[in-house]
Coordinates of C-alpha atoms in Angstrom, one line a residue:
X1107 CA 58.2 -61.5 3.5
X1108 CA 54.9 -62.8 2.7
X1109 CA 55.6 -62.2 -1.2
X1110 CA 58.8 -64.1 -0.3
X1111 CA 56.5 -66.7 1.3
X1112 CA 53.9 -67.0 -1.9
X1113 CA 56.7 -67.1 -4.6
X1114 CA 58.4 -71.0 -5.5
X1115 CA 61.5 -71.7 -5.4
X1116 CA 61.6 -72.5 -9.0
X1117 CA 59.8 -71.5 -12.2
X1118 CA 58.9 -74.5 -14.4
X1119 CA 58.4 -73.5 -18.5
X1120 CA 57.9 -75.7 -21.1
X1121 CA 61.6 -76.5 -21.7
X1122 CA 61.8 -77.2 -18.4
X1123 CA 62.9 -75.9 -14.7
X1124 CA 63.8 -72.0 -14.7
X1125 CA 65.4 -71.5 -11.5
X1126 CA 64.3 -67.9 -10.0
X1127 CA 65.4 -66.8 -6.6
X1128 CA 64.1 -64.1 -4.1
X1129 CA 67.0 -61.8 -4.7
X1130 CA 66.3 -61.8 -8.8
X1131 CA 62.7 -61.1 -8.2
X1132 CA 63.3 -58.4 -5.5
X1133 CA 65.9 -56.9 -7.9
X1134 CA 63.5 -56.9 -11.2
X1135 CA 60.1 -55.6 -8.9
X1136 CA 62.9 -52.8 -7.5
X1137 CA 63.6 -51.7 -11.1
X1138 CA 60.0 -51.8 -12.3
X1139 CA 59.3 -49.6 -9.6
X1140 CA 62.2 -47.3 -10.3
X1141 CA 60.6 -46.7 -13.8
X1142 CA 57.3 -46.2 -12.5
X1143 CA 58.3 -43.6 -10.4
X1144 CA 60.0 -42.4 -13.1
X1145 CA 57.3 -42.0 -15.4
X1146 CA 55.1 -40.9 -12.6
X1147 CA 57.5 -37.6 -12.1
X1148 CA 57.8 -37.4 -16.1
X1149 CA 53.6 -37.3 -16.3
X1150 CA 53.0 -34.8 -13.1
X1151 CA 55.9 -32.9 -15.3
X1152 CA 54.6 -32.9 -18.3
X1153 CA 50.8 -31.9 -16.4
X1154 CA 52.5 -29.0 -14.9
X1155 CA 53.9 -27.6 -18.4
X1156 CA 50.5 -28.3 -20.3
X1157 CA 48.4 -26.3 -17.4
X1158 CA 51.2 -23.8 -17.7
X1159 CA 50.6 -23.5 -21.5
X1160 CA 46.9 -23.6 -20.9
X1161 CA 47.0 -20.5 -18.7
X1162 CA 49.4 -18.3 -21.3
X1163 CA 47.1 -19.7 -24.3
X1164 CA 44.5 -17.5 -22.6
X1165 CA 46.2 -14.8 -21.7
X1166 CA 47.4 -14.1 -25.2
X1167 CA 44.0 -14.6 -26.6
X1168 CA 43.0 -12.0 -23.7
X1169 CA 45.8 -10.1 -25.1
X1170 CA 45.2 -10.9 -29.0
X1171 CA 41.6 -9.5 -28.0
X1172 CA 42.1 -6.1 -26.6
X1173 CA 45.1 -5.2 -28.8
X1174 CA 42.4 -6.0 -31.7
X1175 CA 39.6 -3.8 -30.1
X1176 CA 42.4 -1.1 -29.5
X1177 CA 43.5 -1.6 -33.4
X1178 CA 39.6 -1.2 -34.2
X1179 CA 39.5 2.3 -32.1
X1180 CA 43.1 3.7 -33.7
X1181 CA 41.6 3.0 -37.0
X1182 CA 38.2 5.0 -36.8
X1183 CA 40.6 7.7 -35.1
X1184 CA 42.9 7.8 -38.3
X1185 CA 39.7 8.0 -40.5
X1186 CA 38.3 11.4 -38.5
X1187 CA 41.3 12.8 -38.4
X1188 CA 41.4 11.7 -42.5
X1189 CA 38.2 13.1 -42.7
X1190 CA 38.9 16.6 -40.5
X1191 CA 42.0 17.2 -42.8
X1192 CA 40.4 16.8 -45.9
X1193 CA 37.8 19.3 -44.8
X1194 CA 40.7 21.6 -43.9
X1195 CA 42.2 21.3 -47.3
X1196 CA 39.0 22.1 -48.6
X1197 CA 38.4 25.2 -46.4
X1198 CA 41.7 26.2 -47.6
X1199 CA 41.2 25.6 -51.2
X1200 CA 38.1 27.7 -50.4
X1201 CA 39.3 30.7 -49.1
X1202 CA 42.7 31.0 -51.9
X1203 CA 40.0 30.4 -54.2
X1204 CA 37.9 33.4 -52.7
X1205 CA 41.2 35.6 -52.0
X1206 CA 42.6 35.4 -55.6
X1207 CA 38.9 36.6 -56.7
X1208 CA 39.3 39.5 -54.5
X1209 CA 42.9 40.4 -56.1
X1210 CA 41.4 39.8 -59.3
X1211 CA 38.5 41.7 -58.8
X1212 CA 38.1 45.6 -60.0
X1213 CA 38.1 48.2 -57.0
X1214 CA 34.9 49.4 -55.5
X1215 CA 33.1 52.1 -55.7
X1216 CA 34.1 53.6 -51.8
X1217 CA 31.4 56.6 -51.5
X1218 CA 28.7 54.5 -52.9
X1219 CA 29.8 51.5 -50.4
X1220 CA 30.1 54.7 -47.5
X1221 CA 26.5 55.6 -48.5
X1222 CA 25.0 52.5 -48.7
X1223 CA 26.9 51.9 -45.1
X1224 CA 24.9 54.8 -43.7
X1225 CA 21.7 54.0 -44.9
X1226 CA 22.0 50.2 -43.4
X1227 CA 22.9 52.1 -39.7
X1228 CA 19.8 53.9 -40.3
X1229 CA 17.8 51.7 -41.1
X1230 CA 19.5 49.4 -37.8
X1231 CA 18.5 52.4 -35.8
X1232 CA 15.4 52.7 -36.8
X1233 CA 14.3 48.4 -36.3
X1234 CA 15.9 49.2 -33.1
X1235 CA 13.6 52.1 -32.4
X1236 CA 10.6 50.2 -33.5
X1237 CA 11.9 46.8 -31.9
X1238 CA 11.4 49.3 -28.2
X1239 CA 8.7 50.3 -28.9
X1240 CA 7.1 47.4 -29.6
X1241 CA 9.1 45.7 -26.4
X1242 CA 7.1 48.2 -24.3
X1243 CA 3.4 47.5 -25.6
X1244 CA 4.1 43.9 -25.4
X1245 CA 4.7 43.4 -21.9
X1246 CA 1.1 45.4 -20.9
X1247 CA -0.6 43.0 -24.2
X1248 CA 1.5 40.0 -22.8
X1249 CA -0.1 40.8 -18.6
X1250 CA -3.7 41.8 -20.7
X1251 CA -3.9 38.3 -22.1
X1252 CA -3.1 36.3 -19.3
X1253 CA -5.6 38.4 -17.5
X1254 CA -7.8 37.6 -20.6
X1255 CA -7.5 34.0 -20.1
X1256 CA -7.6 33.9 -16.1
X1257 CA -11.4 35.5 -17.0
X1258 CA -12.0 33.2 -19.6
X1259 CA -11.3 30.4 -17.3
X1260 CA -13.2 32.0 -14.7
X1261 CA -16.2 32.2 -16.8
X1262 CA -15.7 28.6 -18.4
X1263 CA -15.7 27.2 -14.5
X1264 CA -19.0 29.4 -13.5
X1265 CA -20.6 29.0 -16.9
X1266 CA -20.4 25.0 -16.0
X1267 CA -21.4 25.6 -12.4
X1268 CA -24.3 27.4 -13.6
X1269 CA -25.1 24.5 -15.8
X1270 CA -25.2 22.0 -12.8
X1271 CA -26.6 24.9 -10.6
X1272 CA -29.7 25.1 -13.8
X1273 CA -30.0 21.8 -14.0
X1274 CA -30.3 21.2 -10.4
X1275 CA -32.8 24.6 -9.6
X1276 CA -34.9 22.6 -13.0
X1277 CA -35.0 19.8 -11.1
X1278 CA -36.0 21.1 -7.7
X1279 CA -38.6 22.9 -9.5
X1280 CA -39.9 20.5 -11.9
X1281 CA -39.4 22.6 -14.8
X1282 CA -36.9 19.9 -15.9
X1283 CA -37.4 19.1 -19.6
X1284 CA -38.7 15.6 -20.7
X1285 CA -39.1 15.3 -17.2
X1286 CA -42.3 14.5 -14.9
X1287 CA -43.3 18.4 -13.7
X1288 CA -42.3 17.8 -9.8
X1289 CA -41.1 20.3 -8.0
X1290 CA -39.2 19.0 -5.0
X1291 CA -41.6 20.0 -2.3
X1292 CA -44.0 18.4 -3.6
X1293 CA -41.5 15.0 -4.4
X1294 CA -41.0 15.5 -0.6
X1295 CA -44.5 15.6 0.7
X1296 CA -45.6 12.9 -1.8
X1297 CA -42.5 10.6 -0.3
X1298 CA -44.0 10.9 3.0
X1299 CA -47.4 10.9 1.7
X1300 CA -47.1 7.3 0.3
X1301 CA -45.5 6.4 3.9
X1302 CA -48.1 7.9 5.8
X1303 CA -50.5 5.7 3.5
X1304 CA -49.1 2.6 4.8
X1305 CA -49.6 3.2 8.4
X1306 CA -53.5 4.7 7.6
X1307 CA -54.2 1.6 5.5
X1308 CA -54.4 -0.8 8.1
X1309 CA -56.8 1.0 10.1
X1310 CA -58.6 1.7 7.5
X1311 CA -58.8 -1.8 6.6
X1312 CA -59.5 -2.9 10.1
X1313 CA -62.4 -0.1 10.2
X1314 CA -64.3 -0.9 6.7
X1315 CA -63.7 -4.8 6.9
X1316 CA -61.3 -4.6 4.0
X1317 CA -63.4 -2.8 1.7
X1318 CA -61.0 0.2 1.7
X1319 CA -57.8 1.2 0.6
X1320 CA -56.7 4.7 0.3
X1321 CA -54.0 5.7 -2.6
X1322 CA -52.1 8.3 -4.2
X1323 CA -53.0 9.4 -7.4
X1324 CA -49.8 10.6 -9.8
X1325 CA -49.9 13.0 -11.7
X1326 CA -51.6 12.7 -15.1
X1327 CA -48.7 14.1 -17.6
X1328 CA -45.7 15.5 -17.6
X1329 CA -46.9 19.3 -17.5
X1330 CA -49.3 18.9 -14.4
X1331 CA -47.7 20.1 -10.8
X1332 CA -50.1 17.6 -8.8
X1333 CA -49.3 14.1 -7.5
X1334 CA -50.9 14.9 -3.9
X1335 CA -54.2 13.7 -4.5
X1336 CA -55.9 10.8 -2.9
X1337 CA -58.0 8.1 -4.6
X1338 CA -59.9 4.9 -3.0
X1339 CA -59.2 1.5 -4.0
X1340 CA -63.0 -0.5 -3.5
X1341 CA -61.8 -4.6 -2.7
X1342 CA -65.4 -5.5 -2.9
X1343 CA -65.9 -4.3 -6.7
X1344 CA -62.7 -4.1 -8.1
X1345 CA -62.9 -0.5 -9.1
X1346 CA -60.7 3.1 -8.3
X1347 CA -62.2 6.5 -7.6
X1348 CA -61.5 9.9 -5.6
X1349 CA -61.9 9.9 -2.1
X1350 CA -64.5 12.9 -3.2
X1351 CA -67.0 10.0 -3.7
X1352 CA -66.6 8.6 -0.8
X1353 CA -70.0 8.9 1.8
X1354 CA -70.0 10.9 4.8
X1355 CA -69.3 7.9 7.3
X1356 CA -66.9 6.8 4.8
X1357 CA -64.9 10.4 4.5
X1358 CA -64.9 10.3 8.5
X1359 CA -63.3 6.9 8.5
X1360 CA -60.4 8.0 5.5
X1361 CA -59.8 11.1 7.8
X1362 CA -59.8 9.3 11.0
X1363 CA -56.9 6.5 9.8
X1364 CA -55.5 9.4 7.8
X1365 CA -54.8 11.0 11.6
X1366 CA -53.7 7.8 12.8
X1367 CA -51.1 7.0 9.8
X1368 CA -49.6 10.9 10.3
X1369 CA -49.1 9.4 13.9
X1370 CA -47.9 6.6 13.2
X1371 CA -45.5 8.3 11.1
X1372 CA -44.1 11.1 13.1
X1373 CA -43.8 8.6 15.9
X1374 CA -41.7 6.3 13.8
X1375 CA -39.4 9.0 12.4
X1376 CA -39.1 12.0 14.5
X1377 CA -36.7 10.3 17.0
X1378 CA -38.2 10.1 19.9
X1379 CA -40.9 12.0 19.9
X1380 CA -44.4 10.2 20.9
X1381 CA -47.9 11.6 20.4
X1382 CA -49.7 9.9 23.7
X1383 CA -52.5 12.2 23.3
X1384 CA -55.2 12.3 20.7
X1385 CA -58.4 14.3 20.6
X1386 CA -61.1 13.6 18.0
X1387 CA -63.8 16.4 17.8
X1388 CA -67.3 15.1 16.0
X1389 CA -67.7 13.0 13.3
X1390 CA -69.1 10.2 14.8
X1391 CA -73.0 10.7 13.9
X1392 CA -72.5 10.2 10.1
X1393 CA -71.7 6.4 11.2
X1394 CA -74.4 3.6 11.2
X1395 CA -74.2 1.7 14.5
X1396 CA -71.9 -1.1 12.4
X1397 CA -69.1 1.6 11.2
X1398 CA -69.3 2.9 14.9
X1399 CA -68.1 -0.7 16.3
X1400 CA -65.4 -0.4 14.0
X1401 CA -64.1 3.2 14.9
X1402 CA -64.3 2.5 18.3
X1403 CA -62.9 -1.2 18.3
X1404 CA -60.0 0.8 16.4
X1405 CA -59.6 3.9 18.6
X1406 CA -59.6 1.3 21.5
X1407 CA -57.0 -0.1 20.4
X1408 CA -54.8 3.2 20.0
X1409 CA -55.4 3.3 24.6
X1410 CA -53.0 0.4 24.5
X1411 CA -49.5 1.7 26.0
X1412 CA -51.3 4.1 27.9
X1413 CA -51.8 6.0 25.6
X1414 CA -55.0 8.4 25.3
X1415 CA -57.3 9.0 23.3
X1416 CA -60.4 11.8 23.6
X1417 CA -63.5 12.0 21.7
X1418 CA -65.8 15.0 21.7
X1419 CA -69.0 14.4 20.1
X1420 CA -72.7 14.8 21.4
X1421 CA -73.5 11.0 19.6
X1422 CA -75.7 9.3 22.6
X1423 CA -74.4 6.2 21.3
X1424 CA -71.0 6.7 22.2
X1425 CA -71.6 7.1 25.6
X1426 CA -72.1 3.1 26.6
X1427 CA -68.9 2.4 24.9
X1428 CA -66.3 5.0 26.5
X1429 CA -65.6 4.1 30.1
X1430 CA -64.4 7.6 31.5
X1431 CA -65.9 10.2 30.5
X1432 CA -66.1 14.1 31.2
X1433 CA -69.8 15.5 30.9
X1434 CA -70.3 19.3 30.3
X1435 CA -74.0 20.3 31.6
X1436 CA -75.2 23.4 30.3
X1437 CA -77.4 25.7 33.0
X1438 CA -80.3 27.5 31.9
X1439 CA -79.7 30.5 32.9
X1440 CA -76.1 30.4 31.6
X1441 CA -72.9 29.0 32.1
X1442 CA -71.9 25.0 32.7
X1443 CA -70.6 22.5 34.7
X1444 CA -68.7 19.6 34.5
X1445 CA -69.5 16.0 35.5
X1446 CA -66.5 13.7 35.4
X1447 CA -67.7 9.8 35.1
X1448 CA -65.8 6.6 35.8

């Protein structure tokens, strides 16, 4: 109705007034839908056919495909079966060939072919014979060499642990070629030799005002068993020399930080273990009255941590500087007694 509504009553054209009613319109817009349906049904038609050809296209080129590929495989069968029966035919022609030689041929000689039958089961008797005998010494050679070869592998493995074993008993025993001549004791003992050294330095140090430094000498070359030796570094000259040169006052100092550094030492590695106790016995008259401060201010320093430390000596000197002391009078007429003094 609102179409109706929009459309005039009359349609003017150059000529002039066209009259057009509702009913004309409605009639024309009717058929123009008519044949739009129409076509509509005629194009989803015509859609439906061309997917419909679409999907048989492929099929027959699916079908075009295999039939091509089974073509391919019937062909190569026809060829070896072209093949195989000209190889027959051949195999025939072969054997006419050889049969019409045989007709043609003159007889043979049947006790010479009976003779030479025997001697060829002979001779097959005797290769079997021999081809026993030879089975039976085979399997003892065949168990003999793989014993053969278990030893030789045995021996390669020892032979190379004997090389290791050498090598290591050379080295132990510092017979080790174009090596230094230490044998492993004495690797060991020089080890903790050097260690001990540290701990005896500084009270050597402390005891000859830095003068003195005790060392270990190596050894010289490489055929020389030594290395345990002891030398003396002198800080006030610069110079290196054996301990051998050292004084009597100086020897007792070497030998008393010597002591000290082995206790130092064990004390430091032996787990545990502490040496609270140490007895010195003489030594102390070879020391001017400046080296004896020194060996005292040192051993009075080892009573620290309760530990303690006894001197026997029959130097006067000493008895000012030791606080407790135990005296041993000698009587006359024989025997002694003690004098304990706090």
């Amino acid at each position: 109705k609102d179409a109706e509504a929009l459309l005039p009553e009359r349609f003017t054209s150059p000529e002039g007034p066209v009259p057009l009613t509702v009913s004309l319109l409605k009639t024309a817009l009717a058929e123009e839908n008519d044949a739009l349906h129409t076509a509509q049904a005629d194009l989803k038609q015509r859609q439906t056919k061309n997917h419909t050809d679409c999907r048989r296209k492929k099929e027959l080129e699916a079908q075009r495909k295999a039939q091509a590929e089974q073509r391919t495989a019937l062909e190569a069968q026809v060829t070896a079966a072209q093949q195989a029966s000209a190889a027959a035919q051949a195999a025939v022609q072969t054997l006419e060939a050889r049969q019409a030689a045989e007709q043609t041929a003159q007889p043979q000689n049947i006790p010479a072919l009976k003779a030479e039958q025997n001697e060829l089961l002979a001779r097959r008797k005797a290769l079997a014979a021999q081809e026993k005998d030879l089975n039976a010494r085979l399997l003892p050679n065949r168990r003999a060499l793989a014993d053969h070869r278990k030893l030789a592998d045995q021996r390669d493995a020892l032979d190379a642990r004997w090389q290791w074993v050498n090598a290591l008993a050379s080295t132990a025993g510092g017979t080790l070629s174009s090596k230094q001549k230490i044998r492993l004791e004495a690797y060991i003992q020089m080890n903790y030799l050097d260690r001990i050294l540290v701990h005896a330095n500084t009270r050597l140090m402390q005891m000859t005002a830095g003068q003195y430094e005790l060392e270990r000498i190596g050894a010289e070359n490489q055929r020389s068993q030594s290395g345990l030796d002891l030398g003396v570094i002198d800080h006030y000259n610069g110079t290196r020399r054996s301990v051998k040169t050292l004084s009597g006052g100086e020897s007792f100092k070497a030998s008393l930080a010597l002591a000290l550094g082995l206790s130092d030492e064990v004390q430091s590695t032996a787990g545990g273990i502490r040496l609270d106790t140490l007895f010195l016995d003489e030594g102390f008259g070879s020391l001017d009255e400046e080296s004896l401060e020194q060996a005292i201010r040192v051993l009075s320093g080892l009573t620290e941590g309760d530990r303690l430390v006894g001197i026997i000596s029959h130097v006067a000197a000493l008895k000012d500087r030791i606080d407790r002391q135990v005296v041993v009078h000698k009587e006359r007429g024989g025997g002694s007694w003690v004098e304990i003094v706090t």
